[in-house]
Amino acid sequence: MSKGVVFIRYAFVFLAVAIGASLAVTALQTRFDSVVGSSAQLMVPAMIAALVEGQQFARAYGRKPESREIWRFAWLATALAVALNVALGFGGQGFVPEFEKLAVAWGFPKQFSILLGLYAGGYLICNRFFAGLGAGNQLSLMKNRDSAE
């Protein structure tokens, strides 16, 4: 399995979930005339993308990733998630409001750096935890399928 494919898929899933969740939250806010979204919404794309990558790893290798492998993935995926966060923040054009809050802090470098650091820490935790969870769930599913046959 090519490492490039892993991060291209991660980026695609991250963007799809980020944009989809933002559109869903916006629609709910319009429909119910209340505030539904929160800053926790920023972590959901990383959670789902890491879960998918953990599942893909388990399918490809038939095992859970070793500690070194999963931490390497978590760090690289975090760098990618932060870059995507910044891209969405400055290029969201009104359809990803939670991500665009980062762009508001652009004029204040200290606030921008603090926010980005907080997001990076959250992404690191999410990537590490959910990649392992995805691999474990996929292995259990594969084991249950094998025992049912």
CSV table of C-alpha atoms in Angstrom, one decimal:
chain,number,residue,atom,x,y,z
A,1,MET,CA,0.0,0.0,0.0
A,2,SER,CA,1.5,3.3,-1.1
A,3,LYS,CA,2.0,5.9,1.6
A,4,GLY,CA,1.0,8.6,-0.8
A,5,VAL,CA,-2.4,7.0,-1.3
A,6,VAL,CA,-3.0,6.9,2.5
A,7,PHE,CA,-2.6,10.7,2.8
A,8,ILE,CA,-4.5,11.5,-0.3
A,9,ARG,CA,-7.4,9.4,1.0
A,10,TYR,CA,-7.0,11.0,4.4
A,11,ALA,CA,-7.2,14.5,2.8
A,12,PHE,CA,-10.2,13.5,0.7
A,13,VAL,CA,-12.1,12.1,3.7
A,14,PHE,CA,-11.1,15.0,5.9
A,15,LEU,CA,-12.3,17.6,3.3
A,16,ALA,CA,-15.5,15.6,2.6
A,17,VAL,CA,-16.5,15.4,6.3
A,18,ALA,CA,-15.5,19.0,7.0
A,19,ILE,CA,-17.5,20.4,4.2
A,20,GLY,CA,-20.4,18.0,4.7
A,21,ALA,CA,-20.6,18.6,8.4
A,22,SER,CA,-20.5,22.3,7.9
A,23,LEU,CA,-23.2,22.2,5.3
A,24,ALA,CA,-25.4,20.0,7.6
A,25,VAL,CA,-24.8,22.3,10.6
A,26,THR,CA,-25.7,25.4,8.5
A,27,ALA,CA,-28.8,23.7,7.2
A,28,LEU,CA,-29.9,22.7,10.8
A,29,GLN,CA,-29.2,26.3,12.0
A,30,THR,CA,-31.3,27.7,9.2
A,31,ARG,CA,-34.1,25.2,9.8
A,32,PHE,CA,-34.4,25.5,13.5
A,33,ASP,CA,-33.2,29.1,13.9
A,34,SER,CA,-30.6,28.2,16.6
A,35,VAL,CA,-26.9,27.7,17.0
A,36,VAL,CA,-26.0,24.0,16.5
A,37,GLY,CA,-22.3,23.9,15.7
A,38,SER,CA,-19.4,24.1,18.0
A,39,SER,CA,-15.6,24.2,17.8
A,40,ALA,CA,-15.7,20.4,18.5
A,41,GLN,CA,-16.9,20.2,14.9
A,42,LEU,CA,-13.3,20.9,13.8
A,43,MET,CA,-12.1,17.5,15.2
A,44,VAL,CA,-14.7,15.3,13.5
A,45,PRO,CA,-13.0,15.3,10.1
A,46,ALA,CA,-9.8,14.1,11.6
A,47,MET,CA,-11.6,11.4,13.7
A,48,ILE,CA,-13.4,10.0,10.6
A,49,ALA,CA,-10.4,10.2,8.4
A,50,ALA,CA,-8.1,8.5,10.9
A,51,LEU,CA,-10.8,5.8,11.6
A,52,VAL,CA,-10.9,5.1,7.8
A,53,GLU,CA,-7.1,4.9,7.6
A,54,GLY,CA,-7.0,2.5,10.6
A,55,GLN,CA,-9.5,0.2,8.9
A,56,GLN,CA,-7.6,0.3,5.6
A,57,PHE,CA,-4.4,-0.6,7.4
A,58,ALA,CA,-6.0,-3.6,9.0
A,59,ARG,CA,-7.5,-4.7,5.7
A,60,ALA,CA,-4.1,-4.4,4.0
A,61,TYR,CA,-1.9,-6.0,6.6
A,62,GLY,CA,-4.2,-8.1,8.7
A,63,ARG,CA,-2.9,-6.6,12.0
A,64,LYS,CA,-3.0,-3.6,14.1
A,65,PRO,CA,-0.3,-1.0,13.4
A,66,GLU,CA,2.7,-1.1,15.7
A,67,SER,CA,3.3,1.8,18.0
A,68,ARG,CA,6.0,3.3,15.8
A,69,GLU,CA,3.7,3.0,12.7
A,70,ILE,CA,0.7,4.5,14.3
A,71,TRP,CA,2.6,7.4,15.8
A,72,ARG,CA,4.3,8.1,12.5
A,73,PHE,CA,0.9,8.2,10.9
A,74,ALA,CA,-0.6,10.4,13.6
A,75,TRP,CA,2.2,13.0,13.3
A,76,LEU,CA,2.0,13.1,9.5
A,77,ALA,CA,-1.8,13.1,9.4
A,78,THR,CA,-1.7,15.9,12.0
A,79,ALA,CA,0.5,18.1,9.8
A,80,LEU,CA,-1.9,17.4,6.9
A,81,ALA,CA,-4.9,18.2,9.0
A,82,VAL,CA,-3.5,21.5,10.2
A,83,ALA,CA,-2.6,22.4,6.6
A,84,LEU,CA,-6.2,21.5,5.5
A,85,ASN,CA,-7.6,23.5,8.5
A,86,VAL,CA,-5.7,26.6,7.4
A,87,ALA,CA,-6.8,26.1,3.8
A,88,LEU,CA,-10.4,25.8,4.8
A,89,GLY,CA,-10.1,28.7,7.2
A,90,PHE,CA,-8.9,31.1,4.5
A,91,GLY,CA,-10.6,29.5,1.5
A,92,GLY,CA,-13.9,28.4,3.0
A,93,GLN,CA,-15.8,31.2,1.3
A,94,GLY,CA,-18.7,31.1,3.9
A,95,PHE,CA,-19.5,27.4,3.8
A,96,VAL,CA,-17.2,26.2,6.6
A,97,PRO,CA,-17.8,28.7,9.3
A,98,GLU,CA,-16.1,26.9,12.2
A,99,PHE,CA,-12.9,26.6,10.2
A,100,GLU,CA,-13.1,30.2,9.1
A,101,LYS,CA,-12.8,31.3,12.7
A,102,LEU,CA,-9.1,30.7,12.4
A,103,ALA,CA,-8.8,33.3,9.7
A,104,VAL,CA,-10.3,35.9,12.1
A,105,ALA,CA,-7.2,35.5,14.3
A,106,TRP,CA,-4.8,36.0,11.3
A,107,GLY,CA,-4.2,39.7,12.2
A,108,PHE,CA,-3.0,38.7,15.7
A,109,PRO,CA,-0.1,36.3,15.2
A,110,LYS,CA,0.0,35.2,18.8
A,111,GLN,CA,-3.7,34.3,18.9
A,112,PHE,CA,-3.4,32.6,15.5
A,113,SER,CA,-0.5,30.5,16.7
A,114,ILE,CA,-2.3,29.5,19.9
A,115,LEU,CA,-5.4,28.4,18.0
A,116,LEU,CA,-3.3,26.5,15.5
A,117,GLY,CA,-1.4,24.8,18.3
A,118,LEU,CA,-4.6,23.8,20.0
A,119,TYR,CA,-6.0,22.4,16.8
A,120,ALA,CA,-2.8,20.5,16.2
A,121,GLY,CA,-2.9,19.0,19.6
A,122,GLY,CA,-6.5,17.9,19.1
A,123,TYR,CA,-5.7,16.5,15.7
A,124,LEU,CA,-2.8,14.5,17.1
A,125,ILE,CA,-4.9,12.9,19.8
A,126,CYS,CA,-7.7,12.2,17.4
A,127,ASN,CA,-5.4,10.7,14.7
A,128,ARG,CA,-3.6,8.5,17.2
A,129,PHE,CA,-6.7,7.2,19.0
A,130,PHE,CA,-9.1,6.8,16.0
A,131,ALA,CA,-6.5,5.1,13.7
A,132,GLY,CA,-6.0,2.5,16.4
A,133,LEU,CA,-9.7,2.2,17.0
A,134,GLY,CA,-10.4,1.8,13.3
A,135,ALA,CA,-7.8,-1.0,12.9
A,136,GLY,CA,-9.1,-2.8,16.0
A,137,ASN,CA,-12.7,-2.6,14.8
A,138,GLN,CA,-11.8,-3.8,11.3
A,139,LEU,CA,-9.8,-6.8,12.7
A,140,SER,CA,-12.7,-7.7,14.9
A,141,LEU,CA,-15.1,-7.5,11.9
A,142,MET,CA,-12.7,-9.7,9.8
A,143,LYS,CA,-12.4,-12.2,12.6
A,144,ASN,CA,-16.2,-12.4,13.1
A,145,ARG,CA,-16.6,-12.9,9.3
A,146,ASP,CA,-14.0,-15.7,9.3
A,147,SER,CA,-15.6,-17.5,12.2
A,148,ALA,CA,-19.1,-17.2,10.7
A,149,GLU,CA,-18.0,-19.0,7.5
